[in-house]
Short mmCIF file of C-alpha atoms and ligand atoms in Angstrom, two decimals:
data_model
loop_
_atom_site.label_atom_id
_atom_site.label_comp_id
_atom_site.label_asym_id
_atom_site.label_seq_id
_atom_site.Cartn_x
_atom_site.Cartn_y
_atom_site.Cartn_z
CA MET A 1 13.30 11.82 -0.30
CA LYS A 2 10.91 13.07 2.33
CA HIS A 3 8.46 14.89 0.06
CA LEU A 4 8.58 12.53 -2.92
CA GLU A 5 5.21 10.94 -2.14
CA GLU A 6 3.55 14.37 -2.06
CA PHE A 7 5.12 15.34 -5.40
CA SER A 8 4.13 11.96 -6.90
CA GLN A 9 0.57 12.27 -5.73
CA VAL A 10 0.24 15.72 -7.28
CA VAL A 11 1.47 14.32 -10.60
CA ARG A 12 -0.65 11.14 -10.45
CA GLN A 13 -3.86 12.92 -9.47
CA SER A 14 -3.29 16.40 -10.84
CA PHE A 15 -6.95 17.11 -11.66
CA ASP A 16 -8.21 15.97 -8.24
CA TYR A 17 -5.43 18.04 -6.69
CA ALA A 18 -6.53 21.15 -8.61
CA ARG A 19 -10.20 20.64 -7.71
CA GLN A 20 -9.29 20.31 -4.02
CA LEU A 21 -7.00 23.33 -4.13
CA LYS A 22 -9.77 25.40 -5.69
CA LYS A 23 -12.28 24.25 -3.08
CA LYS A 24 -9.98 24.83 -0.11
CA SER A 25 -8.27 28.07 -1.16
CA GLY A 26 -10.94 29.62 -3.37
CA LYS A 27 -8.20 30.31 -5.93
CA LYS A 28 -9.13 30.45 -9.60
CA ILE A 29 -7.27 27.84 -11.66
CA VAL A 30 -5.68 29.07 -14.90
CA GLY A 31 -4.45 26.39 -17.31
CA TYR A 32 -1.57 26.94 -19.69
CA THR A 33 0.10 25.04 -22.47
CA CYS A 34 3.70 26.13 -22.78
CA SER A 35 6.68 27.36 -20.74
CA TYR A 36 6.52 30.81 -22.36
CA THR A 37 3.54 31.59 -20.10
CA PRO A 38 4.35 34.31 -17.53
CA GLU A 39 3.25 32.40 -14.43
CA GLU A 40 4.19 35.44 -12.32
CA ILE A 41 1.26 37.49 -13.67
CA ILE A 42 -1.20 34.66 -12.98
CA LEU A 43 0.14 34.33 -9.43
CA ALA A 44 -0.02 38.09 -8.94
CA ALA A 45 -3.71 37.93 -9.87
CA GLY A 46 -4.22 35.60 -6.87
CA ALA A 47 -4.89 32.68 -9.23
CA HIS A 48 -3.19 29.32 -9.57
CA PRO A 49 -1.19 28.56 -12.77
CA MET A 50 -1.41 24.94 -13.86
CA ARG A 51 0.43 23.52 -16.83
CA LEU A 52 -1.38 20.89 -18.92
CA PHE A 53 0.49 17.93 -20.39
CA GLY A 54 -2.12 16.20 -22.55
CA THR A 55 -3.55 12.83 -21.77
CA LYS A 56 -2.50 9.20 -21.67
CA GLU A 57 -6.14 8.26 -22.39
CA ASN A 58 -7.25 7.30 -25.86
CA ILE A 59 -7.55 10.44 -28.03
CA HIS A 60 -10.74 10.41 -30.13
CA LEU A 61 -12.73 13.63 -29.48
CA ALA A 62 -9.81 15.82 -30.56
CA ASP A 63 -9.59 13.96 -33.86
CA SER A 64 -12.71 15.75 -35.14
CA HIS A 65 -10.86 19.08 -34.82
CA LEU A 66 -7.15 18.39 -35.31
CA GLN A 67 -5.28 16.40 -37.92
CA SER A 68 -3.69 13.21 -36.63
CA TYR A 69 -0.33 14.70 -37.64
CA CYS A 70 -0.39 17.21 -34.77
CA CYS A 71 1.79 16.40 -31.77
CA SER A 72 0.22 14.28 -29.04
CA LEU A 73 0.67 17.11 -26.52
CA VAL A 74 -1.67 19.45 -28.39
CA ARG A 75 -4.13 16.69 -29.31
CA GLY A 76 -4.07 15.44 -25.71
CA ILE A 77 -4.77 18.87 -24.21
CA LEU A 78 -7.71 19.36 -26.56
CA GLU A 79 -9.01 15.89 -25.64
CA GLU A 80 -8.94 16.86 -21.94
CA GLY A 81 -10.88 20.04 -22.73
CA LEU A 82 -13.49 18.39 -24.96
CA SER A 83 -14.02 15.52 -22.51
CA GLY A 84 -14.80 18.00 -19.70
CA ARG A 85 -12.18 16.36 -17.44
CA ILE A 86 -10.63 19.78 -16.81
CA ASP A 87 -13.84 21.77 -16.45
CA PHE A 88 -12.54 23.04 -13.08
CA LEU A 89 -10.39 25.49 -15.07
CA ASP A 90 -11.47 29.12 -14.79
CA GLY A 91 -9.53 30.00 -17.89
CA MET A 92 -6.81 29.02 -20.34
CA VAL A 93 -3.80 30.94 -21.60
CA PHE A 94 -2.23 30.28 -24.98
CA PRO A 95 1.18 31.83 -25.63
CA HIS A 96 1.70 32.02 -29.38
CA THR A 97 4.67 29.77 -29.93
CA CYS A 98 4.37 26.88 -32.40
CA ASP A 99 1.66 26.63 -35.08
CA SER A 100 -0.01 23.70 -33.31
CA ILE A 101 -0.50 25.66 -30.08
CA GLN A 102 -1.86 28.62 -32.05
CA ARG A 103 -4.39 26.38 -33.82
CA LEU A 104 -5.25 24.73 -30.49
CA SER A 105 -6.03 28.20 -29.18
CA ASP A 106 -8.49 28.90 -32.04
CA ILE A 107 -10.21 25.53 -31.61
CA TRP A 108 -10.40 26.01 -27.84
CA ARG A 109 -11.99 29.44 -28.20
CA MET A 110 -14.72 28.06 -30.47
CA ASN A 111 -15.43 24.72 -28.79
CA ILE A 112 -14.72 24.76 -25.06
CA PRO A 113 -17.67 26.09 -23.06
CA PHE A 114 -15.96 26.69 -19.69
CA GLY A 115 -13.52 29.37 -18.56
CA PHE A 116 -12.08 32.45 -20.23
CA HIS A 117 -9.66 32.24 -23.14
CA LEU A 118 -6.61 34.46 -23.50
CA ASP A 119 -3.99 34.63 -26.24
CA LEU A 120 -0.54 35.95 -25.57
CA VAL A 121 0.83 37.05 -28.93
CA LEU A 122 4.54 37.03 -28.13
CA PRO A 123 7.17 38.41 -30.53
CA VAL A 124 8.57 35.76 -32.86
CA LYS A 125 12.06 37.20 -33.18
CA LEU A 126 13.51 37.79 -29.74
CA ASP A 127 16.78 39.57 -30.52
CA THR A 128 15.65 42.66 -32.40
CA PRO A 129 15.93 46.17 -30.88
CA SER A 130 12.13 46.38 -30.64
CA ALA A 131 11.59 42.91 -29.09
CA GLN A 132 11.97 44.14 -25.48
CA ASP A 133 9.33 46.88 -25.93
CA TYR A 134 7.04 44.57 -27.87
CA MET A 135 7.32 41.82 -25.24
CA ALA A 136 6.66 44.33 -22.44
CA ASP A 137 3.57 45.66 -24.29
CA VAL A 138 2.21 42.12 -24.76
CA LEU A 139 2.70 41.39 -21.06
CA LYS A 140 1.02 44.67 -20.06
CA LYS A 141 -1.96 43.76 -22.21
CA PHE A 142 -2.01 40.27 -20.70
CA ARG A 143 -1.99 41.78 -17.20
CA THR A 144 -5.00 43.96 -18.11
CA ASP A 145 -6.88 41.13 -19.87
CA LEU A 146 -6.26 38.68 -17.04
CA GLY A 147 -7.26 41.22 -14.40
CA ARG A 148 -10.49 41.83 -16.29
CA ALA A 149 -11.23 38.10 -16.71
CA LEU A 150 -10.61 37.42 -13.01
CA GLN A 151 -12.08 40.75 -11.87
CA VAL A 152 -9.03 41.73 -9.85
CA ASP A 153 -6.57 44.55 -9.88
CA ILE A 154 -3.09 43.11 -10.46
CA THR A 155 -0.82 45.44 -8.50
CA ASP A 156 2.92 45.99 -8.85
CA GLU A 157 3.30 44.84 -5.26
CA ALA A 158 1.64 41.50 -6.04
CA MET A 159 3.87 41.16 -9.11
CA GLN A 160 7.03 41.75 -7.03
CA LYS A 161 5.89 39.08 -4.58
CA ALA A 162 5.13 36.61 -7.39
CA ILE A 163 8.60 37.21 -8.88
CA ILE A 164 10.20 36.40 -5.52
CA THR A 165 8.17 33.16 -5.42
CA THR A 166 9.01 32.01 -8.97
CA ASN A 167 12.69 32.94 -8.56
CA ALA A 168 12.85 30.87 -5.36
CA ILE A 169 11.26 27.90 -7.16
CA ARG A 170 13.63 28.16 -10.12
CA GLN A 171 16.66 28.53 -7.88
CA SER A 172 15.73 25.44 -5.84
CA ILE A 173 15.14 23.29 -8.92
CA ARG A 174 18.46 24.51 -10.35
CA THR A 175 20.24 23.53 -7.13
CA ILE A 176 18.63 20.08 -7.20
CA TYR A 177 19.77 19.63 -10.82
CA GLU A 178 23.29 20.73 -9.93
CA LEU A 179 23.52 18.40 -6.94
CA ARG A 180 22.27 15.56 -9.05
CA SER A 181 24.66 16.38 -11.85
CA GLN A 182 27.54 16.00 -9.37
CA HIS A 183 26.00 12.89 -7.77
CA PRO A 184 23.74 11.17 -10.31
CA ARG A 185 22.71 8.48 -7.83
CA LEU A 186 21.32 11.08 -5.43
CA LEU A 187 17.86 10.60 -6.88
CA SER A 188 16.65 8.78 -9.94
CA GLY A 189 15.84 10.56 -13.20
CA GLU A 190 12.21 9.54 -12.80
CA ASP A 191 12.04 11.13 -9.33
CA LEU A 192 13.64 14.32 -10.61
CA TYR A 193 11.09 14.38 -13.43
CA THR A 194 8.32 14.01 -10.82
CA VAL A 195 9.62 16.96 -8.79
CA VAL A 196 9.83 19.26 -11.84
CA ARG A 197 6.48 18.20 -13.21
CA ALA A 198 4.79 18.67 -9.83
CA SER A 199 6.34 22.14 -9.70
CA MET A 200 4.21 23.17 -12.69
CA ILE A 201 1.03 21.87 -11.07
CA MET A 202 1.04 22.39 -7.31
CA ASP A 203 0.36 25.38 -5.10
CA ARG A 204 3.44 27.59 -5.48
CA ASP A 205 3.63 28.76 -1.87
CA ARG A 206 3.62 25.17 -0.63
CA LEU A 207 6.09 24.31 -3.39
CA VAL A 208 8.62 26.92 -2.23
CA THR A 209 8.71 25.25 1.19
CA LEU A 210 8.85 21.67 -0.13
CA LEU A 211 11.64 22.48 -2.59
CA ALA A 212 13.71 24.34 0.02
CA GLU A 213 13.43 21.35 2.38
CA THR A 214 14.29 18.97 -0.46
CA VAL A 215 17.41 21.01 -1.27
CA THR A 216 18.52 20.81 2.39
CA GLU A 217 17.88 17.07 2.47
CA LEU A 218 19.73 16.40 -0.78
CA LYS A 219 22.70 18.58 0.22
CA ALA A 220 23.12 16.52 3.38
CA LYS A 221 22.82 13.29 1.40
CA ALA A 222 25.24 14.52 -1.30
CA GLY A 223 27.95 14.93 1.34
CA ARG A 224 27.84 11.17 1.94
CA GLU A 225 27.81 10.16 -1.76
CA LYS A 226 30.88 8.59 -3.37
CA GLU A 227 31.82 9.51 -6.92
CA ASP A 228 30.81 6.83 -9.44
CA THR A 229 33.05 7.01 -12.51
CA SER A 230 31.47 3.96 -14.16
CA LEU A 231 28.34 5.88 -15.20
CA LYS A 232 28.07 7.22 -18.72
CA ARG A 233 27.00 10.82 -18.30
CA ILE A 234 24.56 12.05 -20.91
CA ILE A 235 22.35 15.07 -21.63
CA LEU A 236 18.74 14.67 -22.77
CA ALA A 237 17.45 17.28 -25.19
CA GLY A 238 14.31 17.99 -27.15
CA GLY A 239 10.94 19.69 -26.80
CA ILE A 240 8.85 18.32 -24.01
CA CYS A 241 9.41 15.05 -22.19
CA ASN A 242 6.19 13.48 -21.04
CA HIS A 243 7.61 9.98 -20.63
CA PRO A 244 9.03 9.28 -17.18
CA ASN A 245 9.64 5.61 -18.01
CA ILE A 246 12.43 6.63 -20.42
CA TYR A 247 14.64 7.57 -17.44
CA PRO A 248 14.93 4.11 -15.82
CA MET A 249 15.55 2.54 -19.24
CA ILE A 250 18.59 4.80 -19.76
CA GLU A 251 19.79 4.38 -16.18
CA ASN A 252 19.42 0.59 -16.30
CA ALA A 253 21.55 0.60 -19.44
CA GLY A 254 24.39 2.29 -17.49
CA GLY A 255 23.60 5.92 -18.33
CA ALA A 256 23.31 8.86 -15.96
CA ILE A 257 21.20 11.79 -17.12
CA VAL A 258 23.16 14.73 -15.78
CA TRP A 259 21.14 17.58 -17.29
CA ASP A 260 18.45 18.19 -19.88
CA ASP A 261 17.24 20.74 -22.35
CA PHE A 262 13.47 20.22 -22.19
CA CYS A 263 10.71 22.78 -21.73
CA THR A 264 9.42 20.41 -19.06
CA GLY A 265 12.89 20.44 -17.51
CA ALA A 266 15.76 22.88 -17.53
CA ARG A 267 14.25 25.38 -19.98
CA TYR A 268 11.45 25.87 -17.45
CA PHE A 269 13.76 27.11 -14.69
CA THR A 270 16.75 28.61 -16.52
CA GLU A 271 17.17 32.35 -16.10
CA MET A 272 16.06 34.10 -12.97
CA ILE A 273 14.15 37.37 -13.14
CA ASP A 274 16.57 40.25 -12.54
CA GLU A 275 16.38 42.68 -9.66
CA GLY A 276 14.71 45.97 -10.50
CA THR A 277 11.65 48.08 -10.07
CA ASP A 278 9.47 47.52 -13.14
CA PRO A 279 8.06 43.97 -12.85
CA ILE A 280 6.76 43.83 -16.43
CA SER A 281 10.09 44.66 -18.07
CA ARG A 282 11.86 42.22 -15.74
CA ILE A 283 9.51 39.37 -16.70
CA ALA A 284 9.90 40.38 -20.36
CA GLY A 285 13.68 40.30 -19.95
CA ARG A 286 13.59 36.73 -18.69
CA LEU A 287 11.38 35.51 -21.53
CA LEU A 288 13.74 37.11 -24.05
CA ASN A 289 16.95 35.82 -22.45
CA ARG A 290 16.01 32.29 -21.38
CA VAL A 291 17.15 29.32 -23.44
CA VAL A 292 15.16 29.66 -26.63
CA CYS A 293 12.68 27.12 -28.00
CA PRO A 294 12.75 26.63 -31.77
CA ALA A 295 9.21 28.06 -31.99
CA LYS A 296 10.93 31.42 -31.33
CA HIS A 297 13.90 32.86 -33.17
CA VAL A 298 17.18 34.28 -31.98
CA ASP A 299 19.88 32.83 -34.20
CA LEU A 300 20.69 29.62 -36.04
CA ASP A 301 23.19 28.08 -33.68
CA GLY A 302 22.35 29.49 -30.21
CA ARG A 303 20.59 26.36 -29.00
CA ALA A 304 23.25 24.01 -30.40
CA LEU A 305 25.94 26.08 -28.70
CA HIS A 306 23.92 25.91 -25.48
CA ILE A 307 23.77 22.09 -25.65
CA ILE A 308 27.50 21.88 -26.47
CA ARG A 309 28.19 24.14 -23.47
CA LEU A 310 26.08 21.83 -21.29
CA VAL A 311 27.97 18.75 -22.50
CA LYS A 312 31.29 20.38 -21.56
CA GLU A 313 30.12 21.87 -18.26
CA LYS A 314 28.46 18.66 -17.08
CA ASN A 315 31.27 16.48 -18.38
CA ALA A 316 28.79 14.46 -20.48
CA ARG A 317 29.77 11.94 -23.14
CA GLY A 318 26.78 12.24 -25.45
CA VAL A 319 23.31 13.63 -26.10
CA ILE A 320 20.03 11.79 -26.55
CA PHE A 321 17.60 13.93 -28.49
CA LEU A 322 13.94 13.04 -27.87
CA LEU A 323 11.72 14.28 -30.65
CA LEU A 324 7.99 14.17 -30.05
CA LYS A 325 6.36 12.85 -33.21
CA PHE A 326 4.93 15.63 -35.43
CA CYS A 327 6.70 18.38 -33.46
CA ASP A 328 7.78 20.48 -36.45
CA PRO A 329 9.79 23.21 -34.65
CA HIS A 330 12.11 20.69 -33.00
CA ALA A 331 12.28 18.51 -36.11
CA PHE A 332 13.38 21.56 -38.16
CA ASP A 333 15.94 22.47 -35.47
CA TYR A 334 17.47 19.03 -35.25
CA PRO A 335 19.63 19.00 -38.44
CA TYR A 336 21.38 22.21 -37.32
CA ILE A 337 21.93 20.82 -33.84
CA LYS A 338 23.21 17.52 -35.22
CA LYS A 339 25.63 19.31 -37.57
CA SER A 340 27.03 21.36 -34.68
CA MET A 341 27.31 18.25 -32.48
CA ASP A 342 29.14 16.36 -35.25
CA GLU A 343 31.55 19.26 -35.68
CA ALA A 344 32.16 19.30 -31.92
CA GLY A 345 32.69 15.50 -31.91
CA ILE A 346 29.72 14.85 -29.59
CA PRO A 347 27.80 11.60 -30.22
CA VAL A 348 24.04 12.10 -30.61
CA MET A 349 21.19 9.64 -30.68
CA LEU A 350 17.84 10.73 -32.11
CA LEU A 351 14.73 9.03 -30.79
CA GLU A 352 11.30 9.88 -32.14
CA ILE A 353 8.66 9.26 -29.49
CA ASP A 354 4.91 9.38 -29.26
CA ASP A 355 2.18 8.20 -26.94
CA PRO A 356 2.39 5.30 -26.29
CA ILE A 357 6.19 5.02 -26.51
CA PRO A 358 7.66 2.03 -28.39
CA ALA A 359 7.96 -1.31 -26.59
CA GLU A 360 10.46 -1.26 -23.73
CA GLY A 361 12.64 -4.01 -25.23
CA GLN A 362 13.08 -2.08 -28.47
CA LEU A 363 14.05 1.16 -26.69
CA LYS A 364 16.31 -0.63 -24.22
CA THR A 365 18.31 -2.13 -27.08
CA ARG A 366 18.72 1.27 -28.72
CA PHE A 367 19.83 2.95 -25.48
CA GLU A 368 22.25 0.11 -24.72
CA ALA A 369 23.75 0.30 -28.21
CA PHE A 370 24.23 4.07 -27.94
CA LEU A 371 25.71 3.95 -24.44
CA GLU A 372 28.05 1.14 -25.39
CA MET A 373 29.44 3.30 -28.16
CA LEU A 374 30.32 6.16 -25.75
S1 SF4 B 1 8.97 23.19 -26.74
FE1 SF4 B 1 8.83 25.39 -26.28
S2 SF4 B 1 7.28 26.14 -27.69
FE2 SF4 B 1 7.04 23.92 -27.55
S3 SF4 B 1 5.54 23.55 -25.92
FE3 SF4 B 1 7.55 23.49 -25.00
S4 SF4 B 1 7.88 25.58 -24.28
FE4 SF4 B 1 6.26 25.69 -25.73
S1 SF4 B 2 6.58 22.84 -29.81
FE1 SF4 B 2 6.32 20.76 -30.54
S2 SF4 B 2 5.75 19.55 -28.75
FE2 SF4 B 2 5.43 21.72 -28.23
S3 SF4 B 2 3.24 21.98 -28.71
FE3 SF4 B 2 4.44 22.64 -30.49
S4 SF4 B 2 4.48 20.85 -31.84
FE4 SF4 B 2 3.85 20.15 -29.79
#
C-alpha cells in the first residue's frame, strides 16, 4: 500500500508529528479522549483534533492520582499529561462518557499546567424526546467555549466545511473496511489498524487525500484478488483496541477479521452526518444515532443486535470480544451481549486484555482453540 509508511510513521511518532504540524501550520492542537468528541467543531475552529491512546511506557506518575483498578487507557493518558510528553497540546476535551474519563477530566483540570480544559457534558440517555435538543445545546456551548479558548469565531461556513471533511474520511474508511471484508487478504488487520489509528492523529486535509488514493489503490487490487474460502471469518468487538499485535496472532491462526465494533475502529466512522442546513443539529444527530457505546444508554439489546447483524452481513462465524481490564461499561455490557449471541447460536470468545498483553504463546493457543471450534 503506497501510503502505509506515512500512516505508520504518524502512529509510531505521533507526538513528534503533532509538534511538527503545529510548527509548520501554526494550528493549535486539541487533544481528546473518546470517540464521542465532535471533531468537526475543533476542525471548524481551525485547530487540529488529536486522539490520545495512553502510553506503552511504565505508568507511575498517574498512580498517585488514580486507583490501579482504572483502565490502562485512562491511566496512560494521565501519565502522558503528568510527564509533560504532550505539553504541545493547546487544550484537552473530555466528553462525559464513562466514570473513568469523567474522573480523568477532574484530575486533569487540577494537575495539568498546560492548555485549556473543556468538558462536554453529553446526555446519558440518547433516545428520549429531549435528547436531541439537549445534545444540540451541549454542542452549542462547546462551540462557544472552544471559540473563546482559541480566540476564534467558529462560523457556520467553517462547520459545513469540516462536516464535508469528516464525512469524506468516514466514507473512505468505510469503503476500505468493506473491500477488506470481501477480500480479507487485501491488507493485514495490523495495517488496517494503522490506517484507522493514523486517521485520528494526522492532519485531516492531508488524510482526505491519502485515504481517497488508498481506496483507489485497494479497489484496483481487489479486482485481482481470488476468494479464499479457507479463512475463518470473525468479528472483533469491545471497547478500544490498542493492541495491533493481536491481529497477526488471529490471522496466523487461520482467522480473518472481517469487521469490528471498536471505538478505535468501526464505531469511529459509522454514521455519516446528514445533509442539511444547521450544522449543530446535524452533528448532534450523528452522535445520537451512531452505534452506541455502553457508557451511553439507548436500550438493552441494541448493541448485541448490531453485532449479530454484523455477523450475518459479513458472513462471519464467530465473535472475539476484547475487554480492556477494568473497563466497567463494557464488562457490564458483556453478559447481555453473550446471552444474545448464545440465543443466536454465534460462538463468542472473551479475552480480557491489559498493557502489556499476555505472552504471545498463551494468546495464540487460545485463538487457535477458538478458531478450531468454528
Ligand atoms: S468505548 Fe466509547 S465511551 Fe469508552 S473510550 Fe471508547 S468511545 Fe469513549
Ligand atoms: S469506556 Fe472503558 S476503555 Fe474507555 S475509558 Fe472508559 S473504562 Fe476505559
